PDB file of C-alpha atoms in Angstrom:
ATOM      1  CA  UNK A   1     107.617 120.515 110.107  1.00 67.00           C
ATOM      2  CA  UNK A   2     104.045 119.530 110.108  1.00 80.00           C
ATOM      3  CA  UNK A   3     103.336 116.149 111.682  1.00 93.00           C
ATOM      4  CA  UNK A   4     100.015 113.777 110.877  1.00 97.00           C
ATOM      5  CA  UNK A   5      96.856 115.356 110.777  1.00 97.00           C
ATOM      6  CA  UNK A   6      93.586 113.359 111.670  1.00 98.00           C
ATOM      7  CA  UNK A   7      90.455 114.661 110.916  1.00 97.00           C
ATOM      8  CA  UNK A   8      87.774 114.869 112.840  1.00 97.00           C
ATOM      9  CA  UNK A   9      89.116 114.715 116.398  1.00 97.00           C
ATOM     10  CA  UNK A  10      85.933 113.590 117.660  1.00 97.00           C
ATOM     11  CA  UNK A  11      82.775 111.495 116.232  1.00 97.00           C
ATOM     12  CA  UNK A  12      79.461 110.704 117.013  1.00 98.00           C
ATOM     13  CA  UNK A  13      77.291 108.124 114.671  1.00 98.00           C
ATOM     14  CA  UNK A  14      74.541 105.883 115.460  1.00 98.00           C
ATOM     15  CA  UNK A  15      74.531 102.002 115.676  1.00 98.00           C
ATOM     16  CA  UNK A  16      74.265 100.873 111.790  1.00 98.00           C
ATOM     17  CA  UNK A  17      76.443 104.069 109.819  1.00 98.00           C
ATOM     18  CA  UNK A  18      78.498 104.618 108.211  1.00 98.00           C
ATOM     19  CA  UNK A  19      81.715 106.637 108.719  1.00 98.00           C
ATOM     20  CA  UNK A  20      85.244 107.903 107.264  1.00 98.00           C
ATOM     21  CA  UNK A  21      88.594 108.465 108.545  1.00 98.00           C
ATOM     22  CA  UNK A  22      90.901 111.068 107.098  1.00 98.00           C
ATOM     23  CA  UNK A  23      94.739 110.445 107.850  1.00 98.00           C
ATOM     24  CA  UNK A  24      97.280 113.550 107.036  1.00 98.00           C
ATOM     25  CA  UNK A  25     100.887 111.855 107.297  1.00 97.00           C
ATOM     26  CA  UNK A  26     104.215 114.239 107.341  1.00 96.00           C
ATOM     27  CA  UNK A  27     104.897 115.413 104.085  1.00 95.00           C
ATOM     28  CA  UNK A  28     107.723 113.169 102.299  1.00 94.00           C
ATOM     29  CA  UNK A  29     106.678 109.580 104.122  1.00 95.00           C
ATOM     30  CA  UNK A  30     104.951 107.045 102.077  1.00 94.00           C
ATOM     31  CA  UNK A  31     103.967 105.124 104.979  1.00 95.00           C
ATOM     32  CA  UNK A  32      99.825 104.698 106.240  1.00 97.00           C
ATOM     33  CA  UNK A  33      99.593 102.240 109.539  1.00 96.00           C
ATOM     34  CA  UNK A  34      95.769 103.419 111.324  1.00 98.00           C
ATOM     35  CA  UNK A  35      95.619 101.046 114.973  1.00 98.00           C
ATOM     36  CA  UNK A  36      92.737 100.248 116.554  1.00 98.00           C
ATOM     37  CA  UNK A  37      92.670 101.386 120.670  1.00 97.00           C
ATOM     38  CA  UNK A  38      90.272 100.867 123.566  1.00 95.00           C
ATOM     39  CA  UNK A  39      90.813 100.465 127.520  1.00 89.00           C
ATOM     40  CA  UNK A  40      92.454  97.522 128.185  1.00 81.00           C
ATOM     41  CA  UNK A  41      93.494  95.832 124.522  1.00 87.00           C
ATOM     42  CA  UNK A  42      96.105  98.623 124.089  1.00 89.00           C
ATOM     43  CA  UNK A  43      96.945  98.923 119.827  1.00 95.00           C
ATOM     44  CA  UNK A  44      95.357  96.356 117.436  1.00 96.00           C
ATOM     45  CA  UNK A  45      96.699  96.849 114.483  1.00 96.00           C
ATOM     46  CA  UNK A  46      94.437  97.632 110.934  1.00 97.00           C
ATOM     47  CA  UNK A  47      96.652  98.391 107.702  1.00 95.00           C
ATOM     48  CA  UNK A  48      99.326  99.898 107.418  1.00 95.00           C
ATOM     49  CA  UNK A  49      99.764 100.669 103.224  1.00 96.00           C
ATOM     50  CA  UNK A  50     103.314 101.807 101.120  1.00 95.00           C
ATOM     51  CA  UNK A  51     103.215 103.999  97.880  1.00 93.00           C
ATOM     52  CA  UNK A  52      99.001 102.861  97.438  1.00 95.00           C
ATOM     53  CA  UNK A  53      99.272  99.518  97.951  1.00 95.00           C
ATOM     54  CA  UNK A  54      97.678  97.630 100.724  1.00 95.00           C
ATOM     55  CA  UNK A  55     100.787  96.056 101.804  1.00 94.00           C
ATOM     56  CA  UNK A  56      98.387  94.448 105.877  1.00 93.00           C
ATOM     57  CA  UNK A  57      95.898  93.549 106.735  1.00 95.00           C
ATOM     58  CA  UNK A  58      95.200  93.247 110.943  1.00 94.00           C
ATOM     59  CA  UNK A  59      92.677  90.732 111.898  1.00 94.00           C
ATOM     60  CA  UNK A  60      89.630  93.438 111.638  1.00 96.00           C
ATOM     61  CA  UNK A  61      86.126  91.701 110.181  1.00 97.00           C
ATOM     62  CA  UNK A  62      85.083  93.353 106.736  1.00 96.00           C
ATOM     63  CA  UNK A  63      83.702  96.142 107.357  1.00 98.00           C
ATOM     64  CA  UNK A  64      86.772  97.841 108.231  1.00 98.00           C
ATOM     65  CA  UNK A  65      88.968  99.369 104.414  1.00 97.00           C
ATOM     66  CA  UNK A  66      90.890 102.012 104.301  1.00 97.00           C
ATOM     67  CA  UNK A  67      92.952 103.238 100.922  1.00 97.00           C
ATOM     68  CA  UNK A  68      95.384 105.271 100.577  1.00 98.00           C
ATOM     69  CA  UNK A  69      96.165 108.138  97.529  1.00 97.00           C
ATOM     70  CA  UNK A  70      98.823 109.365  94.613  1.00 96.00           C
ATOM     71  CA  UNK A  71      99.862 111.621  97.711  1.00 94.00           C
ATOM     72  CA  UNK A  72     100.110 109.631 100.641  1.00 95.00           C
ATOM     73  CA  UNK A  73      96.503 110.541 102.098  1.00 97.00           C
ATOM     74  CA  UNK A  74      94.753 107.558 104.084  1.00 98.00           C
ATOM     75  CA  UNK A  75      91.142 107.200 104.282  1.00 98.00           C
ATOM     76  CA  UNK A  76      89.259 104.123 107.175  1.00 98.00           C
ATOM     77  CA  UNK A  77      85.678 103.867 106.244  1.00 98.00           C
ATOM     78  CA  UNK A  78      84.160 102.018 108.376  1.00 98.00           C
ATOM     79  CA  UNK A  79      80.332  99.879 107.118  1.00 96.00           C
ATOM     80  CA  UNK A  80      77.800  99.286 109.153  1.00 97.00           C
ATOM     81  CA  UNK A  81      78.669 100.579 112.668  1.00 98.00           C
ATOM     82  CA  UNK A  82      78.677  99.229 115.759  1.00 98.00           C
ATOM     83  CA  UNK A  83      78.746  99.390 119.136  1.00 97.00           C
ATOM     84  CA  UNK A  84      81.433  97.797 120.172  1.00 96.00           C
ATOM     85  CA  UNK A  85      83.916 100.098 117.214  1.00 97.00           C
ATOM     86  CA  UNK A  86      84.315 102.863 119.648  1.00 97.00           C
ATOM     87  CA  UNK A  87      87.668 103.910 119.897  1.00 98.00           C
ATOM     88  CA  UNK A  88      90.049 105.881 119.115  1.00 98.00           C
ATOM     89  CA  UNK A  89      91.171 105.155 116.086  1.00 98.00           C
ATOM     90  CA  UNK A  90      94.879 106.399 115.041  1.00 98.00           C
ATOM     91  CA  UNK A  91      97.283 106.579 112.309  1.00 98.00           C
ATOM     92  CA  UNK A  92     100.485 106.561 112.122  1.00 97.00           C
ATOM     93  CA  UNK A  93     102.834 107.801 109.022  1.00 96.00           C
ATOM     94  CA  UNK A  94     106.646 106.502 108.248  1.00 94.00           C
ATOM     95  CA  UNK A  95     109.018 107.225 106.142  1.00 92.00           C
ATOM     96  CA  UNK A  96     109.693 104.056 104.265  1.00 87.00           C
ATOM     97  CA  UNK A  97     108.067 100.103 105.599  1.00 83.00           C
ATOM     98  CA  UNK A  98     109.969  98.323 108.722  1.00 79.00           C
ATOM     99  CA  UNK A  99     112.561  99.084 111.599  1.00 72.00           C
ATOM    100  CA  UNK A 100     111.765 102.493 111.581  1.00 85.00           C
ATOM    101  CA  UNK A 101     110.184 105.529 113.567  1.00 90.00           C
ATOM    102  CA  UNK A 102     106.235 105.788 113.130  1.00 94.00           C
ATOM    103  CA  UNK A 103     104.679 109.301 113.497  1.00 96.00           C
ATOM    104  CA  UNK A 104     101.407 109.327 115.627  1.00 97.00           C
ATOM    105  CA  UNK A 105      98.441 111.638 114.668  1.00 97.00           C
ATOM    106  CA  UNK A 106      96.690 112.723 118.210  1.00 96.00           C
ATOM    107  CA  UNK A 107      93.154 109.854 116.920  1.00 97.00           C
ATOM    108  CA  UNK A 108      89.672 110.336 115.935  1.00 98.00           C
ATOM    109  CA  UNK A 109      87.271 109.193 118.911  1.00 98.00           C
ATOM    110  CA  UNK A 110      85.148 107.826 117.922  1.00 98.00           C
ATOM    111  CA  UNK A 111      81.911 106.859 119.980  1.00 98.00           C
ATOM    112  CA  UNK A 112      78.407 104.687 118.126  1.00 98.00           C
ATOM    113  CA  UNK A 113      76.202 104.938 119.931  1.00 97.00           C
TER     114      UNK A 113
ATOM    115  CA  UNK B   1     100.519  87.494 117.618  1.00 81.00           C
ATOM    116  CA  UNK B   2     100.063  90.442 119.457  1.00 91.00           C
ATOM    117  CA  UNK B   3     103.251  89.954 122.608  1.00 95.00           C
ATOM    118  CA  UNK B   4     102.586  89.997 125.607  1.00 96.00           C
ATOM    119  CA  UNK B   5     104.340  92.711 128.401  1.00 97.00           C
ATOM    120  CA  UNK B   6     104.014  92.625 132.433  1.00 97.00           C
ATOM    121  CA  UNK B   7     103.792  93.955 134.326  1.00 97.00           C
ATOM    122  CA  UNK B   8     100.099  95.736 133.190  1.00 96.00           C
ATOM    123  CA  UNK B   9     100.714  97.948 135.838  1.00 97.00           C
ATOM    124  CA  UNK B  10     103.722  99.909 137.571  1.00 97.00           C
ATOM    125  CA  UNK B  11     104.035 102.546 140.661  1.00 97.00           C
ATOM    126  CA  UNK B  12     107.062 104.038 141.296  1.00 96.00           C
ATOM    127  CA  UNK B  13     107.842 106.739 143.116  1.00 97.00           C
ATOM    128  CA  UNK B  14     109.996 109.187 142.888  1.00 97.00           C
ATOM    129  CA  UNK B  15     113.820 108.656 142.365  1.00 96.00           C
ATOM    130  CA  UNK B  16     112.627 104.259 142.443  1.00 97.00           C
ATOM    131  CA  UNK B  17     114.222 102.112 138.975  1.00 96.00           C
ATOM    132  CA  UNK B  18     111.760 100.102 136.847  1.00 96.00           C
ATOM    133  CA  UNK B  19     111.373  97.878 133.745  1.00 97.00           C
ATOM    134  CA  UNK B  20     108.781  96.409 131.771  1.00 98.00           C
ATOM    135  CA  UNK B  21     109.092  92.966 129.204  1.00 97.00           C
ATOM    136  CA  UNK B  22     108.265  91.941 126.415  1.00 97.00           C
ATOM    137  CA  UNK B  23     107.865  88.905 125.217  1.00 96.00           C
ATOM    138  CA  UNK B  24     106.973  87.643 121.655  1.00 95.00           C
ATOM    139  CA  UNK B  25     106.097  84.260 120.165  1.00 93.00           C
ATOM    140  CA  UNK B  26     107.445  84.688 117.471  1.00 92.00           C
ATOM    141  CA  UNK B  27     111.353  85.098 115.936  1.00 90.00           C
ATOM    142  CA  UNK B  28     111.892  88.868 116.190  1.00 91.00           C
ATOM    143  CA  UNK B  29     113.615  91.463 113.277  1.00 90.00           C
ATOM    144  CA  UNK B  30     112.910  94.427 115.772  1.00 91.00           C
ATOM    145  CA  UNK B  31     111.505  95.877 118.987  1.00 94.00           C
ATOM    146  CA  UNK B  32     109.543  99.390 119.598  1.00 94.00           C
ATOM    147  CA  UNK B  33     109.043 101.385 122.544  1.00 95.00           C
ATOM    148  CA  UNK B  34     106.252 103.592 122.853  1.00 96.00           C
ATOM    149  CA  UNK B  35     105.477 105.879 125.367  1.00 96.00           C
ATOM    150  CA  UNK B  36     101.914 107.512 125.533  1.00 96.00           C
ATOM    151  CA  UNK B  37     100.577 109.950 128.089  1.00 96.00           C
ATOM    152  CA  UNK B  38      97.873 110.537 129.059  1.00 92.00           C
ATOM    153  CA  UNK B  39      95.020 112.229 126.378  1.00 91.00           C
ATOM    154  CA  UNK B  40      98.974 112.093 124.342  1.00 94.00           C
ATOM    155  CA  UNK B  41      99.537 110.167 121.269  1.00 95.00           C
ATOM    156  CA  UNK B  42     102.014 107.278 121.397  1.00 96.00           C
ATOM    157  CA  UNK B  43     106.086 109.151 120.872  1.00 95.00           C
ATOM    158  CA  UNK B  44     109.017 107.088 119.865  1.00 94.00           C
ATOM    159  CA  UNK B  45     111.079 105.943 122.538  1.00 93.00           C
ATOM    160  CA  UNK B  46     114.175 103.510 120.627  1.00 92.00           C
ATOM    161  CA  UNK B  47     114.376 101.402 118.222  1.00 91.00           C
ATOM    162  CA  UNK B  48     116.123  97.666 118.443  1.00 91.00           C
ATOM    163  CA  UNK B  49     117.057  95.941 115.891  1.00 86.00           C
ATOM    164  CA  UNK B  50     118.395  91.806 115.820  1.00 80.00           C
ATOM    165  CA  UNK B  51     122.129  91.716 115.644  1.00 74.00           C
ATOM    166  CA  UNK B  52     122.352  95.080 117.599  1.00 69.00           C
ATOM    167  CA  UNK B  53     123.874  96.780 120.752  1.00 67.00           C
ATOM    168  CA  UNK B  54     121.768  97.270 123.287  1.00 65.00           C
ATOM    169  CA  UNK B  55     119.910 101.401 123.237  1.00 67.00           C
ATOM    170  CA  UNK B  56     119.806 104.339 125.718  1.00 65.00           C
ATOM    171  CA  UNK B  57     119.208 107.019 126.456  1.00 67.00           C
ATOM    172  CA  UNK B  58     120.575 108.910 129.653  1.00 69.00           C
ATOM    173  CA  UNK B  59     117.929 107.168 131.830  1.00 84.00           C
ATOM    174  CA  UNK B  60     116.288 105.359 129.341  1.00 90.00           C
ATOM    175  CA  UNK B  61     117.667 101.941 127.886  1.00 91.00           C
ATOM    176  CA  UNK B  62     116.371  99.089 126.087  1.00 92.00           C
ATOM    177  CA  UNK B  63     118.019  95.073 125.204  1.00 90.00           C
ATOM    178  CA  UNK B  64     116.670  92.272 123.166  1.00 92.00           C
ATOM    179  CA  UNK B  65     117.086  89.309 123.873  1.00 90.00           C
ATOM    180  CA  UNK B  66     117.187  87.947 120.134  1.00 88.00           C
ATOM    181  CA  UNK B  67     117.172  83.729 121.411  1.00 89.00           C
ATOM    182  CA  UNK B  68     114.716  84.301 124.322  1.00 89.00           C
ATOM    183  CA  UNK B  69     112.770  86.578 122.249  1.00 92.00           C
ATOM    184  CA  UNK B  70     112.489  89.122 124.860  1.00 93.00           C
ATOM    185  CA  UNK B  71     112.610  92.884 125.794  1.00 94.00           C
ATOM    186  CA  UNK B  72     112.962  95.140 128.338  1.00 94.00           C
ATOM    187  CA  UNK B  73     112.378  98.273 128.640  1.00 95.00           C
ATOM    188  CA  UNK B  74     114.503  99.823 131.933  1.00 94.00           C
ATOM    189  CA  UNK B  75     114.066 103.278 133.967  1.00 95.00           C
ATOM    190  CA  UNK B  76     116.426 104.338 136.233  1.00 93.00           C
ATOM    191  CA  UNK B  77     115.764 107.368 139.260  1.00 94.00           C
ATOM    192  CA  UNK B  78     112.637 107.629 137.405  1.00 94.00           C
ATOM    193  CA  UNK B  79     110.683 111.212 136.593  1.00 94.00           C
ATOM    194  CA  UNK B  80     107.424 112.240 137.039  1.00 96.00           C
ATOM    195  CA  UNK B  81     107.270 113.169 133.682  1.00 95.00           C
ATOM    196  CA  UNK B  82     107.760 108.741 132.737  1.00 96.00           C
ATOM    197  CA  UNK B  83     104.515 108.450 134.127  1.00 97.00           C
ATOM    198  CA  UNK B  84     102.386 106.588 130.856  1.00 97.00           C
ATOM    199  CA  UNK B  85     100.856 103.942 128.792  1.00 97.00           C
ATOM    200  CA  UNK B  86     104.214 101.889 127.734  1.00 97.00           C
ATOM    201  CA  UNK B  87     103.283 100.011 123.699  1.00 97.00           C
ATOM    202  CA  UNK B  88     105.649  97.664 122.484  1.00 96.00           C
ATOM    203  CA  UNK B  89     105.740  96.827 119.348  1.00 95.00           C
ATOM    204  CA  UNK B  90     107.831  94.083 117.446  1.00 94.00           C
ATOM    205  CA  UNK B  91     108.384  92.779 113.783  1.00 92.00           C
ATOM    206  CA  UNK B  92     108.440  89.717 111.939  1.00 90.00           C
ATOM    207  CA  UNK B  93     110.078  90.309 108.757  1.00 86.00           C
ATOM    208  CA  UNK B  94     110.804  94.386 108.229  1.00 80.00           C
ATOM    209  CA  UNK B  95     108.788  95.789 105.684  1.00 79.00           C
ATOM    210  CA  UNK B  96     106.291  91.986 105.254  1.00 85.00           C
ATOM    211  CA  UNK B  97     104.320  92.376 107.755  1.00 88.00           C
ATOM    212  CA  UNK B  98     103.574  94.876 110.208  1.00 90.00           C
ATOM    213  CA  UNK B  99     104.542  96.358 113.543  1.00 92.00           C
ATOM    214  CA  UNK B 100     102.330  94.917 116.076  1.00 94.00           C
ATOM    215  CA  UNK B 101     101.840  96.451 119.204  1.00 96.00           C
ATOM    216  CA  UNK B 102     101.195  94.973 122.473  1.00 95.00           C
ATOM    217  CA  UNK B 103      98.507  96.300 125.057  1.00 95.00           C
ATOM    218  CA  UNK B 104     100.702  98.524 127.298  1.00 96.00           C
ATOM    219  CA  UNK B 105     102.214  99.503 130.801  1.00 97.00           C
ATOM    220  CA  UNK B 106     100.714 102.031 132.891  1.00 97.00           C
ATOM    221  CA  UNK B 107     103.703 102.967 134.240  1.00 97.00           C
ATOM    222  CA  UNK B 108     102.481 106.519 136.610  1.00 97.00           C
ATOM    223  CA  UNK B 109     105.458 107.937 139.461  1.00 97.00           C
ATOM    224  CA  UNK B 110     103.706 110.133 141.881  1.00 96.00           C
ATOM    225  CA  UNK B 111     106.520 111.926 144.044  1.00 94.00           C
TER     226      UNK B 111
END
């Protein structure tokens, strides 16, 4: 079966712009989580969605937002981009919440210039 | 609360053993281990649940000490294919709190 698909794979944006990243989970998976990965910081938790509801939010400013649609696809949006937002953004899908294997997508590499 | 992993990096020769530790300041329900190879997505290795048994598959195994809020990943007789960054993820209340990852341990296996 198809894995987790993230689009686009690469993005270059200018400071002050906004960006929307997309994640299509594995068919049948209802939970989607987003992580920001930067060198030396590991995987920083952004959001967790289940059945279109945001279940948890990480310690990120309000410029970071997200949503999940009825087909479990998820988007995250970053407004007023800053240089420090440059990172690999990873999406992970799971069958359900907690105690379960997460499947990661290849990520979207965002560069802010 | 982000778990703390140690060491940050380790270099091994093929056939040597390694231990990667993961500790939390909070009581944990489960610990997850993932491996990420360069340029690839993280891949699931195993989950250890509170009250559960030590898990393992061939030469990679892990333990979970609930009282100490620590987990250890054991790699024995390492192979070149073991190279990558290992992340532990912790859950406090499954279904109510997210999976939070440590900063990772970079493992390099050389011939």
